[in-house]
PDB file of C-alpha atoms in Angstrom:
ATOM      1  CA  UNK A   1     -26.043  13.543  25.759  1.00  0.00           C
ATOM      2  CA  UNK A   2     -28.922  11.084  27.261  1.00  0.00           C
ATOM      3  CA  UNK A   3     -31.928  12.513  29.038  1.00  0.00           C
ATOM      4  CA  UNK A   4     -32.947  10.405  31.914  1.00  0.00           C
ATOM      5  CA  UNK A   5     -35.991  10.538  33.407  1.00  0.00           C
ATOM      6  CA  UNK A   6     -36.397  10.499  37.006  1.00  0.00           C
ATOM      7  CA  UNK A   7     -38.995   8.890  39.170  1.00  0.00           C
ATOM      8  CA  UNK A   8     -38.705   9.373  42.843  1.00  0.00           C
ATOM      9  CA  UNK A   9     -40.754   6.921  44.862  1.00  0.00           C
ATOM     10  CA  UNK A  10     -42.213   8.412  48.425  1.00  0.00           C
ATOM     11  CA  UNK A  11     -45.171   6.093  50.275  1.00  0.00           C
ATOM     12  CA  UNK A  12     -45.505   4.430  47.050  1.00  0.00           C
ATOM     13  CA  UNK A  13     -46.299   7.178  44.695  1.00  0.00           C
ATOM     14  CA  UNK A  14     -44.216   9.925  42.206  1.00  0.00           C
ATOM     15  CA  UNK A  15     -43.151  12.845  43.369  1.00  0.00           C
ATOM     16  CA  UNK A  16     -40.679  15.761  43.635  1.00  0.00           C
ATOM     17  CA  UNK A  17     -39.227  17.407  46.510  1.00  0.00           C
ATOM     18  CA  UNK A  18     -37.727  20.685  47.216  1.00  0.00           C
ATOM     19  CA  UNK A  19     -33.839  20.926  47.843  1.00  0.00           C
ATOM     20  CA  UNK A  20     -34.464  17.256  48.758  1.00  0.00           C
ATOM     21  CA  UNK A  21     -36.887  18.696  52.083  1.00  0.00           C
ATOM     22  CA  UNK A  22     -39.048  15.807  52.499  1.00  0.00           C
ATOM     23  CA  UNK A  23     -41.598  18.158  53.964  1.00  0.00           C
ATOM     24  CA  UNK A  24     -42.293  20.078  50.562  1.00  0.00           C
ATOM     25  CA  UNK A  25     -43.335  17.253  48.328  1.00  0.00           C
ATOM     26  CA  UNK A  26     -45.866  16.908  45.176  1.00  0.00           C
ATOM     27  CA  UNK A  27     -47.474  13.998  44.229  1.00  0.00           C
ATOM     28  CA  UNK A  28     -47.400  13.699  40.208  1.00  0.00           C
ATOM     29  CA  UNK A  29     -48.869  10.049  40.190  1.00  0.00           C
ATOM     30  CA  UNK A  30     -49.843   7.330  41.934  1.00  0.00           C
ATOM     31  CA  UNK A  31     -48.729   4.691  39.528  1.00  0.00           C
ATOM     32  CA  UNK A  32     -45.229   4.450  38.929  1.00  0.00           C
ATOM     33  CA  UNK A  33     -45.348   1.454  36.819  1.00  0.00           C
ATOM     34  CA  UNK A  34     -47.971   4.254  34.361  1.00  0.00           C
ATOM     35  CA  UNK A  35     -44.901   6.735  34.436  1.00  0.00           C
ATOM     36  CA  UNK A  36     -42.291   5.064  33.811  1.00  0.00           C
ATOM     37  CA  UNK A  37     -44.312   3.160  30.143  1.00  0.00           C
ATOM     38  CA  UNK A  38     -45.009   6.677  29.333  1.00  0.00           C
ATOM     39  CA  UNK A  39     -41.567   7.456  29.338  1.00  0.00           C
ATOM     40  CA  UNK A  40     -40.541   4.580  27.576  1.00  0.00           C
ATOM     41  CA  UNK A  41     -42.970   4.866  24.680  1.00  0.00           C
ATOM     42  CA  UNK A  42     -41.529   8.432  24.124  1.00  0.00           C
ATOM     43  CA  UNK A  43     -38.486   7.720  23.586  1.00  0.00           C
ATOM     44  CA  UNK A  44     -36.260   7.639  27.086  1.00  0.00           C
ATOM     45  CA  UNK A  45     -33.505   4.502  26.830  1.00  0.00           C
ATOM     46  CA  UNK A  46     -32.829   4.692  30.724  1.00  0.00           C
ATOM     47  CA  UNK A  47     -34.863   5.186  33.942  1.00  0.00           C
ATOM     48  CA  UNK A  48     -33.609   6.985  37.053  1.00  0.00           C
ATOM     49  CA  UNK A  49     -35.315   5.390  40.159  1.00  0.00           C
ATOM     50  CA  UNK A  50     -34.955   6.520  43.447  1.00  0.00           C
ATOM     51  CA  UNK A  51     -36.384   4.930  46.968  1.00  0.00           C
ATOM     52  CA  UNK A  52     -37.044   8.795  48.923  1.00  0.00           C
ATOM     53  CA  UNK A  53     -38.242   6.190  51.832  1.00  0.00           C
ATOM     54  CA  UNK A  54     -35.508   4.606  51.507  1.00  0.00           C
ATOM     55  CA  UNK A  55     -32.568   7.207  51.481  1.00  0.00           C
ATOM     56  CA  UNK A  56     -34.501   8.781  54.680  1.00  0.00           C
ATOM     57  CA  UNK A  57     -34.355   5.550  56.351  1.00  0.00           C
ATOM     58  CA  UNK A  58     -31.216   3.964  55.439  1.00  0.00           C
ATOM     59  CA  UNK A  59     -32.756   0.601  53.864  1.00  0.00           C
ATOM     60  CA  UNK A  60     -34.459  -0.672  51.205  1.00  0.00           C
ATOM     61  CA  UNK A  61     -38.374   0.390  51.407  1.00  0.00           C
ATOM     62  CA  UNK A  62     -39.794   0.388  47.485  1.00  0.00           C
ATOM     63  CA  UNK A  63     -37.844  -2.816  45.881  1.00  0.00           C
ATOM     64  CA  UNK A  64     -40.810  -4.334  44.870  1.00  0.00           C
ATOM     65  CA  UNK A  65     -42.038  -1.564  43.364  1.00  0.00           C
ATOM     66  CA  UNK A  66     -38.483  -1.379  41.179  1.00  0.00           C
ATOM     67  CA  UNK A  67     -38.165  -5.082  40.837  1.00  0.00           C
ATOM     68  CA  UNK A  68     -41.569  -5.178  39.253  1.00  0.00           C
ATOM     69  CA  UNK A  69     -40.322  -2.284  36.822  1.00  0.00           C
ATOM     70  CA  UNK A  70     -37.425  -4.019  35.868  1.00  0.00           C
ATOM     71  CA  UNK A  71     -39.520  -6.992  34.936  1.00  0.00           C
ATOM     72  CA  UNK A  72     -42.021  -5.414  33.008  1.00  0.00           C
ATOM     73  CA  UNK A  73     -39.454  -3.866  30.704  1.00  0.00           C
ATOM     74  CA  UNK A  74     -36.497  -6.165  30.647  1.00  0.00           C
ATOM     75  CA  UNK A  75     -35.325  -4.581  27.445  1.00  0.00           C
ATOM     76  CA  UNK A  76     -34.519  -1.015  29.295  1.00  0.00           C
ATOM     77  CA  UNK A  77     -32.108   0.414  31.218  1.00  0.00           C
ATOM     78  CA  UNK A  78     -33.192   0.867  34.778  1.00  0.00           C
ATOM     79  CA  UNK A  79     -30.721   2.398  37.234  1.00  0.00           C
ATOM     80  CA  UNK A  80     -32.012   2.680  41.224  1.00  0.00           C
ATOM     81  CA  UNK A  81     -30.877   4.945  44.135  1.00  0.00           C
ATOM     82  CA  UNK A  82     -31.806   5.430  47.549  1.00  0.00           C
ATOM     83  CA  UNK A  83     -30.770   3.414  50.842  1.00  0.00           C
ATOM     84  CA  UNK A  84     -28.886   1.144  49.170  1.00  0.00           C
ATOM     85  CA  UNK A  85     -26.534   0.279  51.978  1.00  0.00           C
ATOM     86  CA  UNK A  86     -25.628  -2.860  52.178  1.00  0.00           C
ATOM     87  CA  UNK A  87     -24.564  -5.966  49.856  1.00  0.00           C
ATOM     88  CA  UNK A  88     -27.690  -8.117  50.457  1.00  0.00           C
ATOM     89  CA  UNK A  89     -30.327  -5.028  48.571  1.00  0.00           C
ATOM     90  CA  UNK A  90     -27.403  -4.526  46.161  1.00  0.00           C
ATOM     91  CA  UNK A  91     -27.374  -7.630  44.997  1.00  0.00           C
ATOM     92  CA  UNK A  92     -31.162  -8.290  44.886  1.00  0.00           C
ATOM     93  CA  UNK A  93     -31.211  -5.375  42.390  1.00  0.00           C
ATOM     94  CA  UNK A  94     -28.312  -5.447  40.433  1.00  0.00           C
ATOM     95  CA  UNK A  95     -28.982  -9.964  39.615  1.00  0.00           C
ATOM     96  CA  UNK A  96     -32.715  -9.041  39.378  1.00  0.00           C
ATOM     97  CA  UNK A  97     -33.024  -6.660  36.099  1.00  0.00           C
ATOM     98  CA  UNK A  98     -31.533  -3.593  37.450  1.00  0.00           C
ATOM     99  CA  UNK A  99     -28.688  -2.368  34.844  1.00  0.00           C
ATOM    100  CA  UNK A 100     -26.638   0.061  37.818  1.00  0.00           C
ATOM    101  CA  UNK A 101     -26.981   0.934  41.287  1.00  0.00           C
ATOM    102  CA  UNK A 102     -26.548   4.610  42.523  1.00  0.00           C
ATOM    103  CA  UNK A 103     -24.778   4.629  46.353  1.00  0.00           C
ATOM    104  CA  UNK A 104     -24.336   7.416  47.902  1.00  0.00           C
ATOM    105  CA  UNK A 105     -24.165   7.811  51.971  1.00  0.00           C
ATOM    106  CA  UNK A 106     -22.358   4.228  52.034  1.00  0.00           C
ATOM    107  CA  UNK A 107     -19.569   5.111  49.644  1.00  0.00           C
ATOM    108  CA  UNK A 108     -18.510   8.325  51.829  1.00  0.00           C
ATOM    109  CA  UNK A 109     -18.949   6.333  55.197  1.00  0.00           C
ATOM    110  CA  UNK A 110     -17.387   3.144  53.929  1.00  0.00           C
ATOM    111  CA  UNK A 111     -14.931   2.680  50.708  1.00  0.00           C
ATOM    112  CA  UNK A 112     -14.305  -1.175  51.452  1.00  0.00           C
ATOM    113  CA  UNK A 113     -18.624  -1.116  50.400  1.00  0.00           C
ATOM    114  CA  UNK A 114     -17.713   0.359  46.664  1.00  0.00           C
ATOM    115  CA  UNK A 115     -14.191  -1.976  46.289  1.00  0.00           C
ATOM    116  CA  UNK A 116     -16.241  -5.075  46.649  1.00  0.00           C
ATOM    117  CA  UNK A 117     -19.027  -4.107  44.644  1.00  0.00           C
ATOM    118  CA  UNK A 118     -16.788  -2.886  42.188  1.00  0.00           C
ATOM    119  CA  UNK A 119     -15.181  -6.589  42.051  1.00  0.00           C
ATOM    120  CA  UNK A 120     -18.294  -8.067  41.842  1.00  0.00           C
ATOM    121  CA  UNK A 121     -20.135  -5.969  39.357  1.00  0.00           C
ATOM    122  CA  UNK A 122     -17.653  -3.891  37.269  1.00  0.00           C
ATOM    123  CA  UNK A 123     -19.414  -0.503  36.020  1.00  0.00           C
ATOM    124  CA  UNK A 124     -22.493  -0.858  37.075  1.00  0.00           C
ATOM    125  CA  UNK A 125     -22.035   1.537  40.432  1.00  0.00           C
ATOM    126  CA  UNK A 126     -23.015   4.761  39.671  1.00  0.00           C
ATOM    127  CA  UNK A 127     -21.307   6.830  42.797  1.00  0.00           C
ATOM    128  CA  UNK A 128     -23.859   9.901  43.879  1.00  0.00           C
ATOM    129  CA  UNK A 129     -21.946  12.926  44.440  1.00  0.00           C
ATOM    130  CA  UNK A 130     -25.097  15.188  46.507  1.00  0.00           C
ATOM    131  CA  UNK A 131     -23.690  18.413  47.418  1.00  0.00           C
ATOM    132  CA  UNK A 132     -24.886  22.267  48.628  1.00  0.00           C
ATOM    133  CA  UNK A 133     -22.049  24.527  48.970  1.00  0.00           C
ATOM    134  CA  UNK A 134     -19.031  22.600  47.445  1.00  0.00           C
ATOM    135  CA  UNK A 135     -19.712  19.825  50.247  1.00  0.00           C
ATOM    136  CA  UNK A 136     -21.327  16.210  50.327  1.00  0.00           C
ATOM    137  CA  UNK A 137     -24.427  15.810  52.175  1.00  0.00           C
ATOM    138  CA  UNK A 138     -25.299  11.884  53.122  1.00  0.00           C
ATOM    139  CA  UNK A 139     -27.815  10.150  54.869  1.00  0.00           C
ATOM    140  CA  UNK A 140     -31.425  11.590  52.551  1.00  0.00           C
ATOM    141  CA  UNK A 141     -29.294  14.560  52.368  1.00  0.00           C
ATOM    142  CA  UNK A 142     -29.956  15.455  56.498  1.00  0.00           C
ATOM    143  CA  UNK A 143     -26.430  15.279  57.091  1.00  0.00           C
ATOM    144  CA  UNK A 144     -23.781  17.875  55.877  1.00  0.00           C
ATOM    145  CA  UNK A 145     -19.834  16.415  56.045  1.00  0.00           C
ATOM    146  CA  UNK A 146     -16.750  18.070  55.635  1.00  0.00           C
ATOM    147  CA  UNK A 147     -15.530  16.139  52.337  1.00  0.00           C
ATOM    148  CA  UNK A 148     -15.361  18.298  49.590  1.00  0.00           C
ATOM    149  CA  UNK A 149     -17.258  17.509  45.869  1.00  0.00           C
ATOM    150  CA  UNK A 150     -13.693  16.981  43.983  1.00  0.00           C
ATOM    151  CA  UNK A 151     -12.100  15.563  46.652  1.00  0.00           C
ATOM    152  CA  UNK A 152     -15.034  12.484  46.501  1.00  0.00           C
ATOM    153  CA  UNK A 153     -14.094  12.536  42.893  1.00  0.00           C
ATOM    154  CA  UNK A 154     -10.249  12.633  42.805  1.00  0.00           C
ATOM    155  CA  UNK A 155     -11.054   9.675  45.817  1.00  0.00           C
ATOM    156  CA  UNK A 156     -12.951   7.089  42.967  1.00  0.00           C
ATOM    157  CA  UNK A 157     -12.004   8.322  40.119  1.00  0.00           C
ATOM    158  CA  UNK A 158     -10.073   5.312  39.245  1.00  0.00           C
ATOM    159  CA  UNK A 159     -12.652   2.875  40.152  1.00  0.00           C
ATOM    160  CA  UNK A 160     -14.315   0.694  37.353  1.00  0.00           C
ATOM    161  CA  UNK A 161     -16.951   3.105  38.247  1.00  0.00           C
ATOM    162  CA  UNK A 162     -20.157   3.485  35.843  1.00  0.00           C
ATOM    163  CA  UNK A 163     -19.735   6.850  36.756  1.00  0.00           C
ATOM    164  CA  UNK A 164     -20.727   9.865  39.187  1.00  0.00           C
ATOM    165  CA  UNK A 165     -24.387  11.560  38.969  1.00  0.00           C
ATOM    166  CA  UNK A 166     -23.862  14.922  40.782  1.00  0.00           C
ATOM    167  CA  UNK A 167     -26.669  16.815  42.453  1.00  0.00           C
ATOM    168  CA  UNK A 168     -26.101  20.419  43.015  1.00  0.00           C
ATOM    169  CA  UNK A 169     -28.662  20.232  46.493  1.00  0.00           C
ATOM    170  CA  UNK A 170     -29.686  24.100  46.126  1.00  0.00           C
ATOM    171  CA  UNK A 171     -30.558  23.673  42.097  1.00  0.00           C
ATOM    172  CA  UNK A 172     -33.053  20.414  43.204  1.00  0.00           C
ATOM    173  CA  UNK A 173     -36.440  21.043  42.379  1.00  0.00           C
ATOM    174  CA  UNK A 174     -35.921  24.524  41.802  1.00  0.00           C
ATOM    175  CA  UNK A 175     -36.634  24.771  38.609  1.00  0.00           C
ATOM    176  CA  UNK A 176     -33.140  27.695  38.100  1.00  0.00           C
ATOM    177  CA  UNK A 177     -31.207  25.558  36.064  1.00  0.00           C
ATOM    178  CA  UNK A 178     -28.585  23.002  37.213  1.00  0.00           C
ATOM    179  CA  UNK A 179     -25.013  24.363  38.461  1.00  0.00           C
ATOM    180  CA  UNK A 180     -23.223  23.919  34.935  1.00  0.00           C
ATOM    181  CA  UNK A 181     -19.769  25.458  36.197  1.00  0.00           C
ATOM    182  CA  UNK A 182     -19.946  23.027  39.326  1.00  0.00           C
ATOM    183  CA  UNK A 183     -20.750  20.117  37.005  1.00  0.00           C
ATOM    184  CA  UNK A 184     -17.782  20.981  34.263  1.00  0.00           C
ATOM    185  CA  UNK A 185     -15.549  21.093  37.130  1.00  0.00           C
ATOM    186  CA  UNK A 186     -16.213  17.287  37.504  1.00  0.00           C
ATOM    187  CA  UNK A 187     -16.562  16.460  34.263  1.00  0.00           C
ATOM    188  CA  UNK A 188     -12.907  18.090  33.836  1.00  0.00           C
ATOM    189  CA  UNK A 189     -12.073  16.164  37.072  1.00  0.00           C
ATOM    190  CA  UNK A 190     -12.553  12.604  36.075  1.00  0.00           C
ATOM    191  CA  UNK A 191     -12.317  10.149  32.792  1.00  0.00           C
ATOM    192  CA  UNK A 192     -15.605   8.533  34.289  1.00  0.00           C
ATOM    193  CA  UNK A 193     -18.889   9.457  32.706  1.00  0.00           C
ATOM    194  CA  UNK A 194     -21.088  12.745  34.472  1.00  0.00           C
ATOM    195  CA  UNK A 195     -24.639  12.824  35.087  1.00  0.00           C
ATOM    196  CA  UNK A 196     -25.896  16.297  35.620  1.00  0.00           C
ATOM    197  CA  UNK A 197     -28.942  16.329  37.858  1.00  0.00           C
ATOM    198  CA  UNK A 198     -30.786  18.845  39.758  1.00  0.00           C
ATOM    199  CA  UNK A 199     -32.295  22.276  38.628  1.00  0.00           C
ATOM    200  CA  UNK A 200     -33.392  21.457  34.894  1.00  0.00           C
ATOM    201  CA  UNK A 201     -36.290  23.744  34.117  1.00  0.00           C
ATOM    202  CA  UNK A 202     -36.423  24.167  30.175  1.00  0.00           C
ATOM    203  CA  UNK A 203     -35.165  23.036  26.908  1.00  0.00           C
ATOM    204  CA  UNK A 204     -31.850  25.513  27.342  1.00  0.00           C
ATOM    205  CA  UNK A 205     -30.483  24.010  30.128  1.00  0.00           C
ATOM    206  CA  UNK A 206     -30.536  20.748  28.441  1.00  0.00           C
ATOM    207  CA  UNK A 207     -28.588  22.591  25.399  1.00  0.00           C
ATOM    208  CA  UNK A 208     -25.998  24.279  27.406  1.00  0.00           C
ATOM    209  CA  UNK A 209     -25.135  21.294  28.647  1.00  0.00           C
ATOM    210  CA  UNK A 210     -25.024  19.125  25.540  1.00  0.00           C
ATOM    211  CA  UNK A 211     -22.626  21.882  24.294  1.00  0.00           C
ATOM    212  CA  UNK A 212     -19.954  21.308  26.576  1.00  0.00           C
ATOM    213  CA  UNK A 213     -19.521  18.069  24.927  1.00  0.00           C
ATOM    214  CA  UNK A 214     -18.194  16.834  28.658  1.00  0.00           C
ATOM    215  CA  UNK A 215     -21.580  15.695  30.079  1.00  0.00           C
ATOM    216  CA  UNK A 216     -22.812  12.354  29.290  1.00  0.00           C
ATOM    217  CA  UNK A 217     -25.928  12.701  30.500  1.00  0.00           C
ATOM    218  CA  UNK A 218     -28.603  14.863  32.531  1.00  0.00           C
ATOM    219  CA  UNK A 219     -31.456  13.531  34.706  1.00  0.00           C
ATOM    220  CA  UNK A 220     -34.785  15.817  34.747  1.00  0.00           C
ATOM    221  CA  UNK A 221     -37.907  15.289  36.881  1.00  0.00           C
ATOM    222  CA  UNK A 222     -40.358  18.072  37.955  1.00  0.00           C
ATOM    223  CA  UNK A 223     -39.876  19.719  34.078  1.00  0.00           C
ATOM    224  CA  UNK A 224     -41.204  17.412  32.641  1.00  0.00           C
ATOM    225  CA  UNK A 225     -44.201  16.534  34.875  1.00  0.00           C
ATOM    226  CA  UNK A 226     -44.565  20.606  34.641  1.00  0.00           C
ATOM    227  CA  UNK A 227     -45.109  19.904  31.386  1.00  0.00           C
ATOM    228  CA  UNK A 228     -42.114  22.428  30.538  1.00  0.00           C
ATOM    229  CA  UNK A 229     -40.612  20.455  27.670  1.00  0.00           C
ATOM    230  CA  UNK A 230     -41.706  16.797  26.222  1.00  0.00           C
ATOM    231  CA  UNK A 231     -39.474  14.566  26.534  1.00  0.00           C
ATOM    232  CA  UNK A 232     -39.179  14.263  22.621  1.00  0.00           C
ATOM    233  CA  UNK A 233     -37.883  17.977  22.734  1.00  0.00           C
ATOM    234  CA  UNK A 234     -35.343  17.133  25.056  1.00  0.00           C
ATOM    235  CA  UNK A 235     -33.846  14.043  23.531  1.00  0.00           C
ATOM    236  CA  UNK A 236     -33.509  15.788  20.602  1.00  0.00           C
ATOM    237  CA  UNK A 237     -31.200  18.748  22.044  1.00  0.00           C
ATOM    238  CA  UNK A 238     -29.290  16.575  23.798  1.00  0.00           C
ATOM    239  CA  UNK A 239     -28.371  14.719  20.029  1.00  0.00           C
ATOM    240  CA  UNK A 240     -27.403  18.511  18.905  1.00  0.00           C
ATOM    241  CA  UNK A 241     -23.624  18.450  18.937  1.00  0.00           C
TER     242      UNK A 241
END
């Protein structure tokens, strides 16, 4: 299973939120560009980016900042979420050094969006399936719909999809360990790969998860700028079969 490394980007710098409340934010650094080498040099093979500004505002606010990532380490994977909305910041990315793109709000409030990205850059879409009781939640996660998780699945799931990263909402940034029974349910759901996200708090989360043998890989954050695991440690669990 791959650990990915998350760096969300708010007013330029790296933090973590709370259930995604953009009121309850830490600041871990001021230099994202620092972060993400650090991560690099221990070992991570992909990047999760994501533009908080961005997803809060419905457009692009921190390209630059992932742009210039992608350009300083052309020879890693770099995958970017947040307000990616249209074709025109889609594109920028994904022909500029960014390996996938992670929509969210535009693929529940538009379909055509993912069939013509799909045609025009096959698996590299990573769909972002944010939900808090069993239902998506769009728009920087302010808005709560009626569309059920599976239901968003069963509705892509023969896409040429890179694959679905779901976020249990309530598990964000809590530090309680990620919803593995909600997560197997889409991993048993789909043929496309599952990213686990969301609630990650110590090395045995990352090994109940690599133990399923369903998950392809889990995104942590605040653990490891809590310092609760290295990122060395987790790698190495998630290579445990």
């Amino acid at each position: 299973m791959k650990i990915i490394p998350a760096i969300d980007i708010k007013g330029s710098n790296c933090v973590r939120l709370v259930k995604g409340d953009f009121n309850r934010e830490t600041i871990y650094s001021t230099n994202p560009l620092k972060v993400a080498e650090s991560w690099f040099e221990q070992g991570a093979e992909c990047i999760h980016l994501v533009d908080l500004d961005g997803a809060l505002n419905g457009k692009s606010i921190n390209s630059e900042i992932f742009l210039e990532l992608a350009s300083t380490f052309p020879d890693k994977t770099i995958q970017v979420g947040g307000g990616i909305r249209d074709l025109e910041i889609a594109k920028l990315y994904l022909d500029n050094g960014i390996d996938k793109i992670i929509i969210g709000t535009r693929a529940i409030e538009d379909p055509s969006f993912i069939n013509i990205l799909c045609d025009l850059y096959p698996h590299r879409i990573l769909l972002g399936v944010d939900s808090e009781d069993g239902l998506i939640k769009t728009k920087g996660w302010n808005y709560k719909t009626s569309i059920r998780t599976l239901d968003l699945i069963r509705r892509y799931n023969q896409y040429p999809l890179a694959g679905f990263i779901f976020t249990d909402i309530s598990k964000d940034g809590m530090m309680s360990g990620p919803n593995l029974e909600a997560t197997l349910d889409i991993a048993s759901n789909t043929h496309l790969p599952v990213i686990a996200s969301g609630g990650i708090a110590k090395l045995e989360h990352i090994k109940e998860l690599t133990e399923t043998q369903l998950i392809y890989g889990a995104i942590t954050g605040k653990a490891l700028y809590e310092k609760a695991f290295t990122l060395e440690e987790a790698i190495e669990v998630g290579r445990r079969k």
